[in-house]
Amino acid sequence: MPFDFKKEYKEYYMPKKAPVIVDIPRMNYIAVKGSGDPNEENGAYKQAIGTLYAIAYTIKMSYKSDHKISGFFEYVVPPLEGFWWQDGTDGFDYSNKSSLNWISVIRFPEFVTRADFDWAVDEAERKKKIDCSKAEFLTIDEGLCVQIMHIGSYDSEPESVALMDKYIAENGFQNDLSNSRLHHEIYLSDPRKAAPEKCKTVIRHPIKKI
């Protein structure tokens, strides 16, 4: 069976519907940065997702090409994730999506190097006939965080965030959101197929001891 990150690292990808504190290790990602309303038809966000998946699946299927990756093993492409923020806003204004900044990412297996990434970008551009120049190899070390499984629409996320805030305050922590430590979401449902009230999203916030 192919290696499945969600199943092998349940503590990172499958939290309960109650807040929990986790220490997230350093991970490598394919990333595309941008801004604007993620719901905009043919907008920058949806183009970014297309780029991410083109590169992710090029790496996944690399064993069928002439490019051999050292240490490669078959795996399930990890879920889409996003880091989000708004300039000059304390917290989130969910009604003003046009002001959102984002870094959309898909995790790389540890065996993928920058050289492998560069090959995949060139290969995806050649085969898919798309511009992948905005993609980058990004390493993120999140560290200590609180996370929760949010079930529902993206606009109802404040309900779960309130539970996270209450939990960390009761346990001697506080949020540590900054320019380098961002609101993080992991998308376990395809919004094109799942009803909004059933969508599963991991919400993760960086924290620190009070």
PDB file of C-alpha atoms in Angstrom:
ATOM      1  CA  MET A   1       0.000   0.000   0.000  1.00  0.00           C
ATOM      2  CA  PRO A   2       1.259   3.517  -0.778  1.00  0.00           C
ATOM      3  CA  PHE A   3       2.426   5.550   2.222  1.00  0.00           C
ATOM      4  CA  ASP A   4      -0.383   7.863   3.397  1.00  0.00           C
ATOM      5  CA  PHE A   5       0.731  10.855   5.482  1.00  0.00           C
ATOM      6  CA  LYS A   6      -2.763  11.344   6.948  1.00  0.00           C
ATOM      7  CA  LYS A   7      -2.810   7.785   8.295  1.00  0.00           C
ATOM      8  CA  GLU A   8       0.822   7.618   9.397  1.00  0.00           C
ATOM      9  CA  TYR A   9       0.808  11.031  11.107  1.00  0.00           C
ATOM     10  CA  LYS A  10      -2.704  11.191  12.523  1.00  0.00           C
ATOM     11  CA  GLU A  11      -1.590  13.578  15.264  1.00  0.00           C
ATOM     12  CA  TYR A  12      -0.908  16.218  12.587  1.00  0.00           C
ATOM     13  CA  TYR A  13      -3.735  15.564  10.145  1.00  0.00           C
ATOM     14  CA  MET A  14      -6.622  13.963  12.036  1.00  0.00           C
ATOM     15  CA  PRO A  15      -7.246  15.810  15.327  1.00  0.00           C
ATOM     16  CA  LYS A  16     -10.483  15.464  17.279  1.00  0.00           C
ATOM     17  CA  LYS A  17     -13.274  18.048  17.347  1.00  0.00           C
ATOM     18  CA  ALA A  18     -11.711  19.424  20.517  1.00  0.00           C
ATOM     19  CA  PRO A  19      -8.499  21.500  20.714  1.00  0.00           C
ATOM     20  CA  VAL A  20      -5.163  19.784  21.246  1.00  0.00           C
ATOM     21  CA  ILE A  21      -1.592  21.074  21.557  1.00  0.00           C
ATOM     22  CA  VAL A  22       0.959  19.640  19.119  1.00  0.00           C
ATOM     23  CA  ASP A  23       4.625  20.234  18.314  1.00  0.00           C
ATOM     24  CA  ILE A  24       4.932  20.320  14.520  1.00  0.00           C
ATOM     25  CA  PRO A  25       8.319  19.362  13.036  1.00  0.00           C
ATOM     26  CA  ARG A  26      10.072  21.062  10.143  1.00  0.00           C
ATOM     27  CA  MET A  27       8.507  20.093   6.801  1.00  0.00           C
ATOM     28  CA  ASN A  28       9.181  20.825   3.121  1.00  0.00           C
ATOM     29  CA  TYR A  29       6.452  21.982   0.759  1.00  0.00           C
ATOM     30  CA  ILE A  30       5.670  23.044  -2.780  1.00  0.00           C
ATOM     31  CA  ALA A  31       4.349  26.573  -2.267  1.00  0.00           C
ATOM     32  CA  VAL A  32       2.685  29.346  -4.251  1.00  0.00           C
ATOM     33  CA  LYS A  33       2.151  32.747  -2.630  1.00  0.00           C
ATOM     34  CA  GLY A  34      -0.529  35.233  -3.544  1.00  0.00           C
ATOM     35  CA  SER A  35      -3.422  37.417  -2.432  1.00  0.00           C
ATOM     36  CA  GLY A  36      -7.095  37.970  -3.151  1.00  0.00           C
ATOM     37  CA  ASP A  37     -10.429  36.199  -2.834  1.00  0.00           C
ATOM     38  CA  PRO A  38      -9.904  32.404  -3.010  1.00  0.00           C
ATOM     39  CA  ASN A  39     -13.419  32.008  -4.431  1.00  0.00           C
ATOM     40  CA  GLU A  40     -12.761  34.143  -7.495  1.00  0.00           C
ATOM     41  CA  GLU A  41     -13.423  32.150 -10.651  1.00  0.00           C
ATOM     42  CA  ASN A  42     -10.143  31.631 -12.546  1.00  0.00           C
ATOM     43  CA  GLY A  43      -8.444  33.808  -9.924  1.00  0.00           C
ATOM     44  CA  ALA A  44      -4.891  33.632  -8.624  1.00  0.00           C
ATOM     45  CA  TYR A  45      -5.772  31.181  -5.838  1.00  0.00           C
ATOM     46  CA  LYS A  46      -7.334  28.596  -8.136  1.00  0.00           C
ATOM     47  CA  GLN A  47      -4.440  28.944 -10.570  1.00  0.00           C
ATOM     48  CA  ALA A  48      -2.041  28.367  -7.665  1.00  0.00           C
ATOM     49  CA  ILE A  49      -3.827  25.138  -6.724  1.00  0.00           C
ATOM     50  CA  GLY A  50      -3.527  23.917 -10.309  1.00  0.00           C
ATOM     51  CA  THR A  51       0.207  24.592 -10.208  1.00  0.00           C
ATOM     52  CA  LEU A  52       0.658  22.783  -6.889  1.00  0.00           C
ATOM     53  CA  TYR A  53      -1.104  19.635  -8.016  1.00  0.00           C
ATOM     54  CA  ALA A  54       0.698  19.570 -11.367  1.00  0.00           C
ATOM     55  CA  ILE A  55       4.064  19.537  -9.584  1.00  0.00           C
ATOM     56  CA  ALA A  56       2.918  17.207  -6.783  1.00  0.00           C
ATOM     57  CA  TYR A  57       1.738  14.551  -9.208  1.00  0.00           C
ATOM     58  CA  THR A  58       4.841  14.941 -11.373  1.00  0.00           C
ATOM     59  CA  ILE A  59       6.925  14.011  -8.308  1.00  0.00           C
ATOM     60  CA  LYS A  60       4.525  11.207  -7.339  1.00  0.00           C
ATOM     61  CA  MET A  61       4.797   9.619 -10.797  1.00  0.00           C
ATOM     62  CA  SER A  62       8.517  10.307 -11.241  1.00  0.00           C
ATOM     63  CA  TYR A  63       9.373   6.618 -10.839  1.00  0.00           C
ATOM     64  CA  LYS A  64       7.847   6.061 -14.277  1.00  0.00           C
ATOM     65  CA  SER A  65      10.174   8.631 -15.842  1.00  0.00           C
ATOM     66  CA  ASP A  66      13.909   8.798 -16.509  1.00  0.00           C
ATOM     67  CA  HIS A  67      14.322  10.963 -13.391  1.00  0.00           C
ATOM     68  CA  LYS A  68      15.045   8.640 -10.469  1.00  0.00           C
ATOM     69  CA  ILE A  69      14.756  10.094  -6.971  1.00  0.00           C
ATOM     70  CA  SER A  70      16.999   8.619  -4.292  1.00  0.00           C
ATOM     71  CA  GLY A  71      14.974   7.045  -1.491  1.00  0.00           C
ATOM     72  CA  PHE A  72      11.703   7.272  -3.417  1.00  0.00           C
ATOM     73  CA  PHE A  73       8.711   5.247  -2.229  1.00  0.00           C
ATOM     74  CA  GLU A  74       5.144   5.246  -3.486  1.00  0.00           C
ATOM     75  CA  TYR A  75       2.818   7.518  -1.522  1.00  0.00           C
ATOM     76  CA  VAL A  76      -0.528   9.288  -1.512  1.00  0.00           C
ATOM     77  CA  VAL A  77      -0.219  12.986  -2.338  1.00  0.00           C
ATOM     78  CA  PRO A  78      -0.769  14.836   0.979  1.00  0.00           C
ATOM     79  CA  PRO A  79      -3.732  17.198   1.338  1.00  0.00           C
ATOM     80  CA  LEU A  80      -3.821  20.812   0.195  1.00  0.00           C
ATOM     81  CA  GLU A  81      -2.941  23.285   2.953  1.00  0.00           C
ATOM     82  CA  GLY A  82      -2.983  27.044   3.304  1.00  0.00           C
ATOM     83  CA  PHE A  83      -1.361  29.728   5.455  1.00  0.00           C
ATOM     84  CA  TRP A  84      -3.493  32.888   5.674  1.00  0.00           C
ATOM     85  CA  TRP A  85      -3.278  36.479   6.935  1.00  0.00           C
ATOM     86  CA  GLN A  86      -4.656  39.981   6.386  1.00  0.00           C
ATOM     87  CA  ASP A  87      -2.518  43.099   6.579  1.00  0.00           C
ATOM     88  CA  GLY A  88      -3.456  45.506   9.356  1.00  0.00           C
ATOM     89  CA  THR A  89      -6.102  43.187  10.814  1.00  0.00           C
ATOM     90  CA  ASP A  90      -6.098  41.734  14.316  1.00  0.00           C
ATOM     91  CA  GLY A  91      -7.510  38.272  13.743  1.00  0.00           C
ATOM     92  CA  PHE A  92      -9.589  37.559  10.652  1.00  0.00           C
ATOM     93  CA  ASP A  93     -12.322  39.439   8.823  1.00  0.00           C
ATOM     94  CA  TYR A  94     -14.088  36.570   7.062  1.00  0.00           C
ATOM     95  CA  SER A  95     -16.383  39.001   5.242  1.00  0.00           C
ATOM     96  CA  ASN A  96     -13.491  40.695   3.432  1.00  0.00           C
ATOM     97  CA  LYS A  97     -11.961  37.861   1.420  1.00  0.00           C
ATOM     98  CA  SER A  98     -10.459  40.193  -1.181  1.00  0.00           C
ATOM     99  CA  SER A  99      -7.941  41.358   1.469  1.00  0.00           C
ATOM    100  CA  LEU A 100      -6.618  37.852   2.149  1.00  0.00           C
ATOM    101  CA  ASN A 101      -2.971  36.941   1.662  1.00  0.00           C
ATOM    102  CA  TRP A 102      -2.118  33.276   1.342  1.00  0.00           C
ATOM    103  CA  ILE A 103       0.584  30.684   0.880  1.00  0.00           C
ATOM    104  CA  SER A 104      -0.914  27.556  -0.647  1.00  0.00           C
ATOM    105  CA  VAL A 105       1.158  24.432  -0.081  1.00  0.00           C
ATOM    106  CA  ILE A 106       1.332  20.661  -0.509  1.00  0.00           C
ATOM    107  CA  ARG A 107       3.777  18.726   1.635  1.00  0.00           C
ATOM    108  CA  PHE A 108       6.737  16.987   0.033  1.00  0.00           C
ATOM    109  CA  PRO A 109       7.981  13.582   1.231  1.00  0.00           C
ATOM    110  CA  GLU A 110      11.362  13.925   2.936  1.00  0.00           C
ATOM    111  CA  PHE A 111      13.216  12.354   0.010  1.00  0.00           C
ATOM    112  CA  VAL A 112      12.370  15.239  -2.363  1.00  0.00           C
ATOM    113  CA  THR A 113      15.326  17.624  -2.810  1.00  0.00           C
ATOM    114  CA  ARG A 114      15.443  21.075  -4.388  1.00  0.00           C
ATOM    115  CA  ALA A 115      16.991  19.488  -7.466  1.00  0.00           C
ATOM    116  CA  ASP A 116      14.026  17.090  -7.702  1.00  0.00           C
ATOM    117  CA  PHE A 117      11.663  20.044  -7.292  1.00  0.00           C
ATOM    118  CA  ASP A 118      13.394  21.972 -10.086  1.00  0.00           C
ATOM    119  CA  TRP A 119      13.083  18.940 -12.356  1.00  0.00           C
ATOM    120  CA  ALA A 120       9.367  18.587 -11.519  1.00  0.00           C
ATOM    121  CA  VAL A 121       8.693  22.257 -12.292  1.00  0.00           C
ATOM    122  CA  ASP A 122      10.313  21.955 -15.721  1.00  0.00           C
ATOM    123  CA  GLU A 123       8.569  18.637 -16.393  1.00  0.00           C
ATOM    124  CA  ALA A 124       5.132  19.921 -15.340  1.00  0.00           C
ATOM    125  CA  GLU A 125       5.530  22.999 -17.542  1.00  0.00           C
ATOM    126  CA  ARG A 126       6.561  20.850 -20.491  1.00  0.00           C
ATOM    127  CA  LYS A 127       3.801  18.261 -20.124  1.00  0.00           C
ATOM    128  CA  LYS A 128       0.920  20.367 -18.806  1.00  0.00           C
ATOM    129  CA  LYS A 129       1.736  23.493 -20.840  1.00  0.00           C
ATOM    130  CA  ILE A 130       1.287  25.722 -17.781  1.00  0.00           C
ATOM    131  CA  ASP A 131       3.434  28.369 -16.129  1.00  0.00           C
ATOM    132  CA  CYS A 132       4.870  27.022 -12.856  1.00  0.00           C
ATOM    133  CA  SER A 133       7.318  29.881 -12.312  1.00  0.00           C
ATOM    134  CA  LYS A 134       5.555  31.056  -9.123  1.00  0.00           C
ATOM    135  CA  ALA A 135       6.095  27.733  -7.376  1.00  0.00           C
ATOM    136  CA  GLU A 136       8.851  27.488  -4.792  1.00  0.00           C
ATOM    137  CA  PHE A 137      10.441  24.922  -2.499  1.00  0.00           C
ATOM    138  CA  LEU A 138       9.530  26.122   0.995  1.00  0.00           C
ATOM    139  CA  THR A 139      10.641  24.809   4.402  1.00  0.00           C
ATOM    140  CA  ILE A 140       8.405  25.653   7.369  1.00  0.00           C
ATOM    141  CA  ASP A 141       9.133  24.954  11.033  1.00  0.00           C
ATOM    142  CA  GLU A 142       5.820  25.589  12.816  1.00  0.00           C
ATOM    143  CA  GLY A 143       6.788  24.389  16.268  1.00  0.00           C
ATOM    144  CA  LEU A 144       4.289  24.549  19.140  1.00  0.00           C
ATOM    145  CA  CYS A 145       0.670  24.926  17.972  1.00  0.00           C
ATOM    146  CA  VAL A 146      -2.940  24.335  18.949  1.00  0.00           C
ATOM    147  CA  GLN A 147      -5.196  22.651  16.417  1.00  0.00           C
ATOM    148  CA  ILE A 148      -8.740  21.389  16.017  1.00  0.00           C
ATOM    149  CA  MET A 149     -10.865  19.530  13.477  1.00  0.00           C
ATOM    150  CA  HIS A 150     -13.391  22.034  12.179  1.00  0.00           C
ATOM    151  CA  ILE A 151     -16.474  20.540  10.551  1.00  0.00           C
ATOM    152  CA  GLY A 152     -18.532  23.062   8.637  1.00  0.00           C
ATOM    153  CA  SER A 153     -18.165  25.943   6.232  1.00  0.00           C
ATOM    154  CA  TYR A 154     -15.059  28.103   6.132  1.00  0.00           C
ATOM    155  CA  ASP A 155     -17.142  31.095   7.259  1.00  0.00           C
ATOM    156  CA  SER A 156     -18.073  29.249  10.474  1.00  0.00           C
ATOM    157  CA  GLU A 157     -14.417  28.757  11.471  1.00  0.00           C
ATOM    158  CA  PRO A 158     -14.580  31.480  14.190  1.00  0.00           C
ATOM    159  CA  GLU A 159     -16.617  29.041  16.312  1.00  0.00           C
ATOM    160  CA  SER A 160     -13.731  26.545  16.350  1.00  0.00           C
ATOM    161  CA  VAL A 161     -11.123  29.289  16.772  1.00  0.00           C
ATOM    162  CA  ALA A 162     -12.985  30.461  19.894  1.00  0.00           C
ATOM    163  CA  LEU A 163     -12.715  26.944  21.333  1.00  0.00           C
ATOM    164  CA  MET A 164      -8.974  26.941  20.610  1.00  0.00           C
ATOM    165  CA  ASP A 165      -8.501  30.347  22.271  1.00  0.00           C
ATOM    166  CA  LYS A 166     -10.402  29.236  25.382  1.00  0.00           C
ATOM    167  CA  TYR A 167      -8.417  25.994  25.604  1.00  0.00           C
ATOM    168  CA  ILE A 168      -4.970  27.575  25.385  1.00  0.00           C
ATOM    169  CA  ALA A 169      -5.886  30.301  27.906  1.00  0.00           C
ATOM    170  CA  GLU A 170      -6.969  27.625  30.374  1.00  0.00           C
ATOM    171  CA  ASN A 171      -3.680  25.783  29.873  1.00  0.00           C
ATOM    172  CA  GLY A 172      -1.224  28.660  30.236  1.00  0.00           C
ATOM    173  CA  PHE A 173      -0.650  29.505  26.571  1.00  0.00           C
ATOM    174  CA  GLN A 174      -1.456  32.353  24.240  1.00  0.00           C
ATOM    175  CA  ASN A 175      -1.611  32.789  20.475  1.00  0.00           C
ATOM    176  CA  ASP A 176       1.681  33.636  18.775  1.00  0.00           C
ATOM    177  CA  LEU A 177       0.410  34.748  15.371  1.00  0.00           C
ATOM    178  CA  SER A 178       2.913  36.957  13.541  1.00  0.00           C
ATOM    179  CA  ASN A 179       4.390  37.651  10.114  1.00  0.00           C
ATOM    180  CA  SER A 180       6.298  34.377  10.362  1.00  0.00           C
ATOM    181  CA  ARG A 181       3.770  32.244  12.298  1.00  0.00           C
ATOM    182  CA  LEU A 182       0.452  32.169  10.499  1.00  0.00           C
ATOM    183  CA  HIS A 183      -3.135  30.887  10.657  1.00  0.00           C
ATOM    184  CA  HIS A 184      -2.918  27.438   9.037  1.00  0.00           C
ATOM    185  CA  GLU A 185      -5.617  25.293   7.438  1.00  0.00           C
ATOM    186  CA  ILE A 186      -5.427  21.713   6.115  1.00  0.00           C
ATOM    187  CA  TYR A 187      -8.228  20.721   3.747  1.00  0.00           C
ATOM    188  CA  LEU A 188      -9.434  17.164   4.179  1.00  0.00           C
ATOM    189  CA  SER A 189     -12.590  17.599   2.068  1.00  0.00           C
ATOM    190  CA  ASP A 190     -13.075  18.654  -1.523  1.00  0.00           C
ATOM    191  CA  PRO A 191     -15.477  21.651  -1.356  1.00  0.00           C
ATOM    192  CA  ARG A 192     -16.605  20.876  -4.903  1.00  0.00           C
ATOM    193  CA  LYS A 193     -18.013  17.547  -3.716  1.00  0.00           C
ATOM    194  CA  ALA A 194     -18.793  17.876   0.003  1.00  0.00           C
ATOM    195  CA  ALA A 195     -21.673  19.893   1.425  1.00  0.00           C
ATOM    196  CA  PRO A 196     -20.353  22.986   3.291  1.00  0.00           C
ATOM    197  CA  GLU A 197     -21.701  21.768   6.629  1.00  0.00           C
ATOM    198  CA  LYS A 198     -19.764  18.505   6.248  1.00  0.00           C
ATOM    199  CA  CYS A 199     -16.392  19.873   5.124  1.00  0.00           C
ATOM    200  CA  LYS A 200     -13.466  18.837   7.335  1.00  0.00           C
ATOM    201  CA  THR A 201     -10.686  21.377   7.874  1.00  0.00           C
ATOM    202  CA  VAL A 202      -7.813  21.219  10.356  1.00  0.00           C
ATOM    203  CA  ILE A 203      -7.295  24.685  11.851  1.00  0.00           C
ATOM    204  CA  ARG A 204      -3.880  25.276  13.436  1.00  0.00           C
ATOM    205  CA  HIS A 205      -2.526  28.321  15.297  1.00  0.00           C
ATOM    206  CA  PRO A 206       0.977  28.908  16.661  1.00  0.00           C
ATOM    207  CA  ILE A 207       1.131  29.392  20.422  1.00  0.00           C
ATOM    208  CA  LYS A 208       3.592  30.192  23.196  1.00  0.00           C
ATOM    209  CA  LYS A 209       3.691  29.923  26.976  1.00  0.00           C
ATOM    210  CA  ILE A 210       2.318  32.907  28.871  1.00  0.00           C
TER     211      ILE A 210
END
